């Protein structure tokens, strides 16, 4: 046996590494990034703020100032605190670690409708839990009877609901989410992942006081700060107290802390960018839907999900034209022939539209 076989878990060895391809020189519409930078004068001011950060010191692990501005600007209800993560990916990982009980006869279950964000399943597996995926309906709405039956059968400790969902872009019905929160009750938490909240008309954040088992998770990534890596989540004090115990004390670095504080002081700039993108989303959706043989699904996020014949070929032809999107067709049978494309600046949206038209006509 080799060193690797001796020490690395078989399920980890069997995994393919998370692959992010090279994208130099491409119109990059595959990762739900905000295409806009901060305006020049704010960038210069940010530079001065960062220059004053004491890089020789550890962060202060309470992160009091950063948490306060998040609570204030992001609509966290009175009396509720937030927990911070190195991206919401880390928060998903920490929740998984905290809930992976090993004192039970059977593995703990984690549930989500599928297709959805793949990290829920990955981190559940890493923590030794069993993932149960419940297929969405063909229009990507929740199959509530199937969810409720699966909850009764599997008693999941965690249910993840991406709201809006990735990669489908739609919002699930709020009444269905409430029914799931009630059905799970005291036997589990329901994590409503609002990564795309800046582009969505609705949120479960204000409803935290109604549901002791609700966790609302957000990130600043899709808002325009994907590179700084900061996620946050709110829930009852009792839940956060436990999750905090598995958080590495310095998981958010001082540069991230200062950059996010500064940006949230100027959050109206990011909110205007999000408003531009929401407008572009509607324009782009209408333009794509007018093309023959193209189905555009409703989106409350900063991307569009499309269905087109021979999606794999269209995807490859777009690459030849230096346009990078995501082919999600192999993720799940419900996504057959589906492509996911970011909404971007008017110019990049036009470039995509022109290239896409040419590719489907060839
Ligand atoms: C992008 C995304 C995240 C990850 O956000 P980070 O904070 O960048 O780690 C989480 N959930 C969903 C549904 C996403 O699409």
CSV table of C-alpha atoms and ligand atoms in Angstrom, one decimal:
chain,number,residue,atom,x,y,z
A,1,UNK,CA,0.0,0.0,0.0
A,2,UNK,CA,1.2,3.5,-0.8
A,3,UNK,CA,1.4,6.3,1.6
A,4,UNK,CA,-1.7,7.9,0.0
A,5,UNK,CA,-3.7,4.7,0.3
A,6,UNK,CA,-2.6,4.2,3.9
A,7,UNK,CA,-3.7,7.6,5.1
A,8,UNK,CA,-6.3,9.2,2.8
A,9,UNK,CA,-10.0,8.2,3.3
A,10,UNK,CA,-11.2,6.1,0.3
A,11,UNK,CA,-14.2,8.5,-0.3
A,12,UNK,CA,-11.7,11.4,-0.5
A,13,UNK,CA,-9.4,9.5,-2.9
A,14,UNK,CA,-12.3,8.7,-5.1
A,15,UNK,CA,-13.2,12.4,-5.5
A,16,UNK,CA,-12.2,14.6,-8.4
A,17,UNK,CA,-10.6,17.8,-7.2
A,18,UNK,CA,-12.8,20.9,-7.4
A,19,UNK,CA,-11.8,22.2,-10.8
A,20,UNK,CA,-11.7,25.9,-11.8
A,21,UNK,CA,-10.5,26.3,-15.4
A,22,UNK,CA,-8.2,29.0,-16.7
A,23,UNK,CA,-10.2,32.0,-18.0
A,24,UNK,CA,-7.6,34.5,-19.2
A,25,UNK,CA,-8.8,36.3,-22.3
A,26,UNK,CA,-12.4,35.1,-21.9
A,27,UNK,CA,-15.6,37.0,-21.4
A,28,UNK,CA,-16.1,35.3,-18.0
A,29,UNK,CA,-19.7,34.6,-17.3
A,30,UNK,CA,-19.4,31.3,-15.3
A,31,UNK,CA,-19.0,32.2,-11.7
A,32,UNK,CA,-21.7,34.7,-10.7
A,33,UNK,CA,-19.3,37.5,-10.0
A,34,UNK,CA,-20.3,41.1,-10.0
A,35,UNK,CA,-18.5,42.6,-13.1
A,36,UNK,CA,-18.2,46.1,-11.5
A,37,UNK,CA,-15.4,47.4,-9.4
A,38,UNK,CA,-15.8,50.1,-6.8
A,39,UNK,CA,-15.4,53.6,-8.3
A,40,UNK,CA,-11.9,54.9,-8.4
A,41,UNK,CA,-12.2,57.3,-5.5
A,42,UNK,CA,-13.6,54.7,-3.2
A,43,UNK,CA,-10.8,52.3,-4.2
A,44,UNK,CA,-8.2,54.9,-3.3
A,45,UNK,CA,-9.9,55.4,0.1
A,46,UNK,CA,-10.0,51.7,0.7
A,47,UNK,CA,-6.3,51.5,-0.1
A,48,UNK,CA,-5.6,54.0,2.7
A,49,UNK,CA,-7.8,52.1,5.1
A,50,UNK,CA,-6.1,48.9,4.4
A,51,UNK,CA,-2.7,50.6,4.8
A,52,UNK,CA,-3.6,51.3,8.4
A,53,UNK,CA,-4.5,47.7,9.2
A,54,UNK,CA,-2.1,46.2,11.7
A,55,UNK,CA,-1.0,43.1,9.8
A,56,UNK,CA,1.3,42.0,12.6
A,57,UNK,CA,-1.7,41.5,14.9
A,58,UNK,CA,-4.2,38.6,15.0
A,59,UNK,CA,-7.8,39.6,14.3
A,60,UNK,CA,-9.9,40.3,17.5
A,61,UNK,CA,-12.0,37.2,17.4
A,62,UNK,CA,-15.2,38.9,18.5
A,63,UNK,CA,-15.2,40.9,15.2
A,64,UNK,CA,-17.5,43.3,17.0
A,65,UNK,CA,-17.3,46.2,14.5
A,66,UNK,CA,-17.8,44.1,11.4
A,67,UNK,CA,-20.7,42.2,12.9
A,68,UNK,CA,-22.4,45.4,14.0
A,69,UNK,CA,-22.3,46.9,10.5
A,70,UNK,CA,-23.5,43.7,9.0
A,71,UNK,CA,-26.5,43.6,11.4
A,72,UNK,CA,-27.2,47.2,10.7
A,73,UNK,CA,-26.9,47.2,6.9
A,74,UNK,CA,-28.2,43.7,6.1
A,75,UNK,CA,-31.5,43.7,7.9
A,76,UNK,CA,-30.7,41.3,10.7
A,77,UNK,CA,-33.6,41.4,13.1
A,78,UNK,CA,-33.2,43.1,16.5
A,79,UNK,CA,-31.8,40.8,19.1
A,80,UNK,CA,-30.1,38.5,16.5
A,81,UNK,CA,-26.4,38.2,16.1
A,82,UNK,CA,-24.4,36.8,13.1
A,83,UNK,CA,-21.5,34.3,12.8
A,84,UNK,CA,-18.8,35.0,10.3
A,85,UNK,CA,-17.1,32.6,7.9
A,86,UNK,CA,-14.3,32.6,5.3
A,87,UNK,CA,-17.0,32.6,2.6
A,88,UNK,CA,-20.3,30.9,3.2
A,89,UNK,CA,-18.6,27.8,2.1
A,90,UNK,CA,-16.8,27.7,5.4
A,91,UNK,CA,-20.1,28.2,7.3
A,92,UNK,CA,-21.6,25.2,5.5
A,93,UNK,CA,-18.5,23.2,6.5
A,94,UNK,CA,-18.7,24.4,10.2
A,95,UNK,CA,-22.4,23.6,10.5
A,96,UNK,CA,-21.7,20.2,9.1
A,97,UNK,CA,-18.9,19.5,11.6
A,98,UNK,CA,-21.1,20.7,14.5
A,99,UNK,CA,-24.1,18.5,13.5
A,100,UNK,CA,-22.3,15.3,12.6
A,101,UNK,CA,-23.2,13.4,15.7
A,102,UNK,CA,-21.3,10.2,16.2
A,103,UNK,CA,-23.2,9.0,19.2
A,104,UNK,CA,-26.1,7.6,17.1
A,105,UNK,CA,-26.5,4.1,15.6
A,106,UNK,CA,-27.0,5.5,12.0
A,107,UNK,CA,-25.2,8.3,10.2
A,108,UNK,CA,-26.9,11.7,10.5
A,109,UNK,CA,-28.8,12.8,7.4
A,110,UNK,CA,-28.5,16.1,5.5
A,111,UNK,CA,-31.2,16.9,2.9
A,112,UNK,CA,-31.7,19.3,0.1
A,113,UNK,CA,-33.8,19.5,-3.0
A,114,UNK,CA,-31.7,18.7,-6.1
A,115,UNK,CA,-30.3,20.1,-8.3
A,116,UNK,CA,-28.8,22.6,-6.0
A,117,UNK,CA,-25.4,24.0,-4.7
A,118,UNK,CA,-23.1,21.0,-4.6
A,119,UNK,CA,-21.2,22.1,-1.4
A,120,UNK,CA,-24.1,21.0,0.8
A,121,UNK,CA,-23.5,17.4,-0.2
A,122,UNK,CA,-19.7,17.7,-0.3
A,123,UNK,CA,-19.4,19.1,3.3
A,124,UNK,CA,-22.0,16.6,4.6
A,125,UNK,CA,-19.9,13.8,3.2
A,126,UNK,CA,-16.6,15.2,4.6
A,127,UNK,CA,-18.2,15.4,8.0
A,128,UNK,CA,-19.4,11.7,7.8
A,129,UNK,CA,-23.1,12.5,7.2
A,130,UNK,CA,-25.4,11.0,4.6
A,131,UNK,CA,-26.8,13.3,1.9
A,132,UNK,CA,-30.4,12.8,0.7
A,133,UNK,CA,-31.3,14.7,-2.4
A,134,UNK,CA,-35.0,15.2,-3.2
A,135,UNK,CA,-35.6,16.0,-6.9
A,136,UNK,CA,-37.3,19.3,-7.7
A,137,UNK,CA,-40.3,19.4,-10.1
A,138,UNK,CA,-39.7,19.9,-13.8
A,139,UNK,CA,-40.3,23.7,-13.4
A,140,UNK,CA,-37.7,23.6,-10.5
A,141,UNK,CA,-40.3,24.4,-7.8
A,142,UNK,CA,-40.1,22.3,-4.6
A,143,UNK,CA,-41.9,19.0,-4.7
A,144,UNK,CA,-43.4,19.6,-1.2
A,145,UNK,CA,-45.1,16.2,-0.7
A,146,UNK,CA,-41.8,14.5,-1.6
A,147,UNK,CA,-39.9,16.8,0.7
A,148,UNK,CA,-42.3,16.2,3.6
A,149,UNK,CA,-42.2,12.4,3.0
A,150,UNK,CA,-38.4,12.4,2.9
A,151,UNK,CA,-38.3,14.5,6.1
A,152,UNK,CA,-40.6,12.1,7.9
A,153,UNK,CA,-38.6,9.1,6.6
A,154,UNK,CA,-35.0,10.4,7.2
A,155,UNK,CA,-35.4,12.9,10.0
A,156,UNK,CA,-32.6,15.1,8.6
A,157,UNK,CA,-30.5,17.2,11.1
A,158,UNK,CA,-30.0,19.8,8.3
A,159,UNK,CA,-32.1,20.8,5.4
A,160,UNK,CA,-30.6,23.3,3.0
A,161,UNK,CA,-32.7,25.5,0.8
A,162,UNK,CA,-30.9,27.9,-1.5
A,163,UNK,CA,-33.2,30.9,-1.9
A,164,UNK,CA,-32.9,31.7,-4.8
A,165,UNK,CA,-31.6,28.3,-5.9
A,166,UNK,CA,-28.3,27.7,-7.7
A,167,UNK,CA,-28.1,26.6,-10.6
A,168,UNK,CA,-31.9,27.1,-11.4
A,169,UNK,CA,-32.2,30.7,-10.3
A,170,UNK,CA,-35.7,30.5,-9.0
A,171,UNK,CA,-37.2,31.2,-5.6
A,172,UNK,CA,-39.0,28.4,-3.9
A,173,UNK,CA,-42.5,29.2,-2.6
A,174,UNK,CA,-42.3,30.8,0.9
A,175,UNK,CA,-45.2,28.8,2.1
A,176,UNK,CA,-43.4,25.6,1.1
A,177,UNK,CA,-40.3,26.7,3.1
A,178,UNK,CA,-42.5,27.4,6.1
A,179,UNK,CA,-44.1,24.0,5.8
A,180,UNK,CA,-40.6,22.5,5.8
A,181,UNK,CA,-39.5,24.5,8.8
A,182,UNK,CA,-42.6,23.2,10.7
A,183,UNK,CA,-42.2,19.6,9.5
A,184,UNK,CA,-38.5,19.5,10.6
A,185,UNK,CA,-39.4,21.1,14.0
A,186,UNK,CA,-37.1,20.3,16.8
A,187,UNK,CA,-35.3,17.4,15.0
A,188,UNK,CA,-33.3,19.7,12.7
A,189,UNK,CA,-32.3,23.0,11.3
A,190,UNK,CA,-33.4,24.5,8.0
A,191,UNK,CA,-30.6,26.6,6.4
A,192,UNK,CA,-32.0,29.2,4.0
A,193,UNK,CA,-29.0,30.1,1.9
A,194,UNK,CA,-29.5,33.6,0.5
A,195,UNK,CA,-26.3,33.9,-1.5
A,196,UNK,CA,-28.2,35.8,-4.2
A,197,UNK,CA,-30.2,38.1,-1.8
A,198,UNK,CA,-29.0,41.3,-3.6
A,199,UNK,CA,-30.9,40.2,-6.7
A,200,UNK,CA,-33.9,38.8,-5.0
A,201,UNK,CA,-37.1,40.6,-4.0
A,202,UNK,CA,-37.6,38.6,-0.8
A,203,UNK,CA,-35.8,37.1,2.2
A,204,UNK,CA,-36.3,35.0,5.3
A,205,UNK,CA,-34.0,37.2,7.4
A,206,UNK,CA,-37.0,39.1,8.9
A,207,UNK,CA,-38.7,35.8,9.8
A,208,UNK,CA,-35.9,34.6,12.1
A,209,UNK,CA,-37.9,35.4,15.2
A,210,UNK,CA,-40.7,33.0,14.1
A,211,UNK,CA,-38.6,29.9,13.7
A,212,UNK,CA,-36.2,28.6,16.4
A,213,UNK,CA,-34.8,26.1,13.8
A,214,UNK,CA,-34.1,28.6,11.0
A,215,UNK,CA,-30.6,29.6,9.9
A,216,UNK,CA,-30.3,32.4,7.3
A,217,UNK,CA,-27.0,32.3,5.5
A,218,UNK,CA,-25.6,35.1,3.3
A,219,UNK,CA,-22.3,36.0,1.6
A,220,UNK,CA,-20.9,39.3,0.2
A,221,UNK,CA,-19.5,37.3,-2.8
A,222,UNK,CA,-22.3,37.8,-5.2
A,223,UNK,CA,-22.7,41.4,-4.1
A,224,UNK,CA,-19.3,42.3,-5.5
A,225,UNK,CA,-16.7,41.0,-3.0
A,226,UNK,CA,-16.1,37.4,-4.1
A,227,UNK,CA,-12.4,37.9,-3.7
A,228,UNK,CA,-12.4,38.9,0.0
A,229,UNK,CA,-14.2,35.8,1.2
A,230,UNK,CA,-16.8,36.6,3.8
A,231,UNK,CA,-20.0,34.8,4.6
A,232,UNK,CA,-22.3,35.4,7.5
A,233,UNK,CA,-25.3,33.7,9.0
A,234,UNK,CA,-27.9,34.5,11.6
A,235,UNK,CA,-30.0,32.2,13.8
A,236,UNK,CA,-31.1,32.0,17.5
A,237,UNK,CA,-28.5,32.7,20.1
A,238,UNK,CA,-28.7,29.1,21.3
A,239,UNK,CA,-27.7,27.8,17.8
A,240,UNK,CA,-25.0,30.4,17.2
A,241,UNK,CA,-23.4,29.7,20.6
A,242,UNK,CA,-22.9,26.0,19.5
A,243,UNK,CA,-21.7,26.8,16.0
A,244,UNK,CA,-19.2,29.3,17.3
A,245,UNK,CA,-17.4,26.6,19.2
A,246,UNK,CA,-16.2,24.9,15.9
A,247,UNK,CA,-15.2,28.2,14.2
A,248,UNK,CA,-11.4,28.7,14.0
A,249,UNK,CA,-11.0,31.8,16.1
A,250,UNK,CA,-9.2,33.9,13.4
A,251,UNK,CA,-11.1,32.5,10.3
A,252,UNK,CA,-11.7,36.0,9.0
A,253,UNK,CA,-8.5,37.9,8.3
A,254,UNK,CA,-7.9,41.6,9.2
A,255,UNK,CA,-7.8,42.7,5.5
A,256,UNK,CA,-11.2,41.1,4.8
A,257,UNK,CA,-12.5,42.6,8.0
A,258,UNK,CA,-11.4,46.1,7.1
A,259,UNK,CA,-12.4,45.8,3.4
A,260,UNK,CA,-15.9,44.6,4.2
A,261,UNK,CA,-16.4,47.2,6.9
A,262,UNK,CA,-15.4,49.9,4.5
A,263,UNK,CA,-17.5,48.6,1.6
A,264,UNK,CA,-20.6,48.2,3.8
A,265,UNK,CA,-20.2,51.8,4.9
A,266,UNK,CA,-20.6,52.5,1.2
A,267,UNK,CA,-23.1,49.8,0.5
A,268,UNK,CA,-25.3,52.0,-1.6
A,269,UNK,CA,-22.7,51.7,-4.3
A,270,UNK,CA,-23.0,48.0,-4.3
A,271,UNK,CA,-26.8,48.2,-4.1
A,272,UNK,CA,-26.8,50.4,-7.2
A,273,UNK,CA,-24.7,47.9,-9.1
A,274,UNK,CA,-27.1,45.1,-8.0
A,275,UNK,CA,-30.0,47.2,-9.3
A,276,UNK,CA,-28.2,47.6,-12.7
A,277,UNK,CA,-27.7,43.9,-12.9
A,278,UNK,CA,-31.3,43.2,-12.0
A,279,UNK,CA,-32.4,45.5,-14.9
A,280,UNK,CA,-29.9,43.8,-17.2
A,281,UNK,CA,-31.2,40.4,-16.2
A,282,UNK,CA,-34.7,41.3,-17.3
A,283,UNK,CA,-33.5,42.7,-20.6
A,284,UNK,CA,-31.2,39.7,-21.3
A,285,UNK,CA,-33.9,37.2,-20.4
A,286,UNK,CA,-36.3,38.8,-22.8
A,287,UNK,CA,-33.7,38.9,-25.6
A,288,UNK,CA,-32.8,35.3,-25.1
A,289,UNK,CA,-36.4,34.1,-24.8
A,290,UNK,CA,-37.1,35.7,-28.2
A,291,UNK,CA,-34.6,33.4,-29.9
A,292,UNK,CA,-36.0,30.3,-31.6
A,293,UNK,CA,-35.6,27.1,-29.6
A,294,UNK,CA,-34.3,28.8,-26.4
A,295,UNK,CA,-36.1,28.4,-23.1
A,296,UNK,CA,-35.2,30.9,-20.4
A,297,UNK,CA,-36.2,30.0,-16.8
A,298,UNK,CA,-37.3,32.7,-14.4
A,299,UNK,CA,-34.4,34.1,-12.3
A,300,UNK,CA,-34.2,36.0,-9.1
A,301,UNK,CA,-30.4,35.7,-9.1
A,302,UNK,CA,-27.6,37.3,-11.1
A,303,UNK,CA,-27.6,34.5,-13.7
A,304,UNK,CA,-29.9,32.9,-16.2
A,305,UNK,CA,-30.6,29.2,-16.8
A,306,UNK,CA,-31.3,28.4,-20.4
A,307,UNK,CA,-32.3,25.3,-22.2
A,308,UNK,CA,-31.3,24.8,-25.8
A,309,UNK,CA,-30.9,21.8,-28.1
A,310,UNK,CA,-27.3,20.4,-28.2
A,311,UNK,CA,-26.2,22.5,-25.2
A,312,UNK,CA,-22.8,20.8,-25.0
A,313,UNK,CA,-22.1,21.8,-28.6
A,314,UNK,CA,-23.3,25.4,-28.0
A,315,UNK,CA,-21.1,25.5,-24.9
A,316,UNK,CA,-18.0,24.4,-26.9
A,317,UNK,CA,-18.7,26.8,-29.7
A,318,UNK,CA,-18.9,29.6,-27.2
A,319,UNK,CA,-15.5,28.7,-25.8
A,320,UNK,CA,-14.1,28.9,-29.4
A,321,UNK,CA,-15.5,32.5,-29.4
A,322,UNK,CA,-13.8,33.1,-26.0
A,323,UNK,CA,-17.1,33.2,-24.0
A,324,UNK,CA,-17.1,31.1,-20.8
A,325,UNK,CA,-20.4,30.0,-19.3
A,326,UNK,CA,-21.3,26.9,-17.3
A,327,UNK,CA,-22.7,23.8,-18.9
A,328,UNK,CA,-24.8,22.3,-16.0
A,329,UNK,CA,-26.4,19.6,-18.2
A,330,UNK,CA,-24.6,16.8,-16.5
A,331,UNK,CA,-25.3,17.9,-12.9
A,332,UNK,CA,-28.8,16.3,-12.8
A,333,UNK,CA,-31.3,14.8,-15.3
A,334,UNK,CA,-33.7,17.8,-14.7
A,335,UNK,CA,-31.0,20.0,-16.2
A,336,UNK,CA,-30.5,18.1,-19.5
A,337,UNK,CA,-29.4,20.6,-22.2
A,338,UNK,CA,-29.2,23.5,-19.7
A,339,UNK,CA,-26.6,26.2,-19.6
A,340,UNK,CA,-26.0,28.8,-16.9
A,341,UNK,CA,-24.8,32.2,-17.7
A,342,UNK,CA,-24.1,35.3,-15.5
A,343,UNK,CA,-25.8,38.5,-16.0
A,344,UNK,CA,-23.0,41.1,-16.5
A,345,UNK,CA,-22.5,44.6,-17.9
A,346,UNK,CA,-24.6,45.7,-20.9
A,347,UNK,CA,-21.5,45.3,-23.1
A,348,UNK,CA,-20.6,41.7,-21.9
A,349,UNK,CA,-24.3,40.8,-22.1
A,350,UNK,CA,-24.3,42.0,-25.7
A,351,UNK,CA,-21.1,40.0,-26.5
A,352,UNK,CA,-22.7,36.9,-25.0
A,353,UNK,CA,-26.0,37.4,-26.9
A,354,UNK,CA,-24.2,37.9,-30.2
A,355,UNK,CA,-21.9,34.9,-29.7
A,356,UNK,CA,-24.9,32.7,-28.5
A,357,UNK,CA,-27.0,33.7,-31.5
A,358,UNK,CA,-24.2,32.7,-33.9
A,359,UNK,CA,-23.6,29.4,-32.1
A,360,UNK,CA,-27.2,28.3,-32.1
A,361,UNK,CA,-27.5,29.3,-35.8
A,362,UNK,CA,-24.4,27.3,-37.0
B,1,LIG,C1,-21.9,31.1,-4.6
B,1,LIG,C2,-22.7,30.4,-3.6
B,1,LIG,C3,-22.3,30.3,-2.2
B,1,LIG,C4,-20.8,30.5,-1.9
B,1,LIG,O1,-20.5,31.7,-1.4
B,1,LIG,P1,-19.1,32.0,-0.9
B,1,LIG,O2,-19.5,33.0,0.2
B,1,LIG,O3,-18.3,32.7,-2.0
B,1,LIG,O4,-18.4,30.8,-0.3
B,1,LIG,C5,-23.1,29.7,-1.3
B,1,LIG,N1,-24.3,29.3,-1.6
B,1,LIG,C6,-24.8,29.4,-2.9
B,1,LIG,C7,-26.2,28.9,-3.2
B,1,LIG,C8,-24.0,29.9,-3.9
B,1,LIG,O5,-24.4,29.9,-5.2
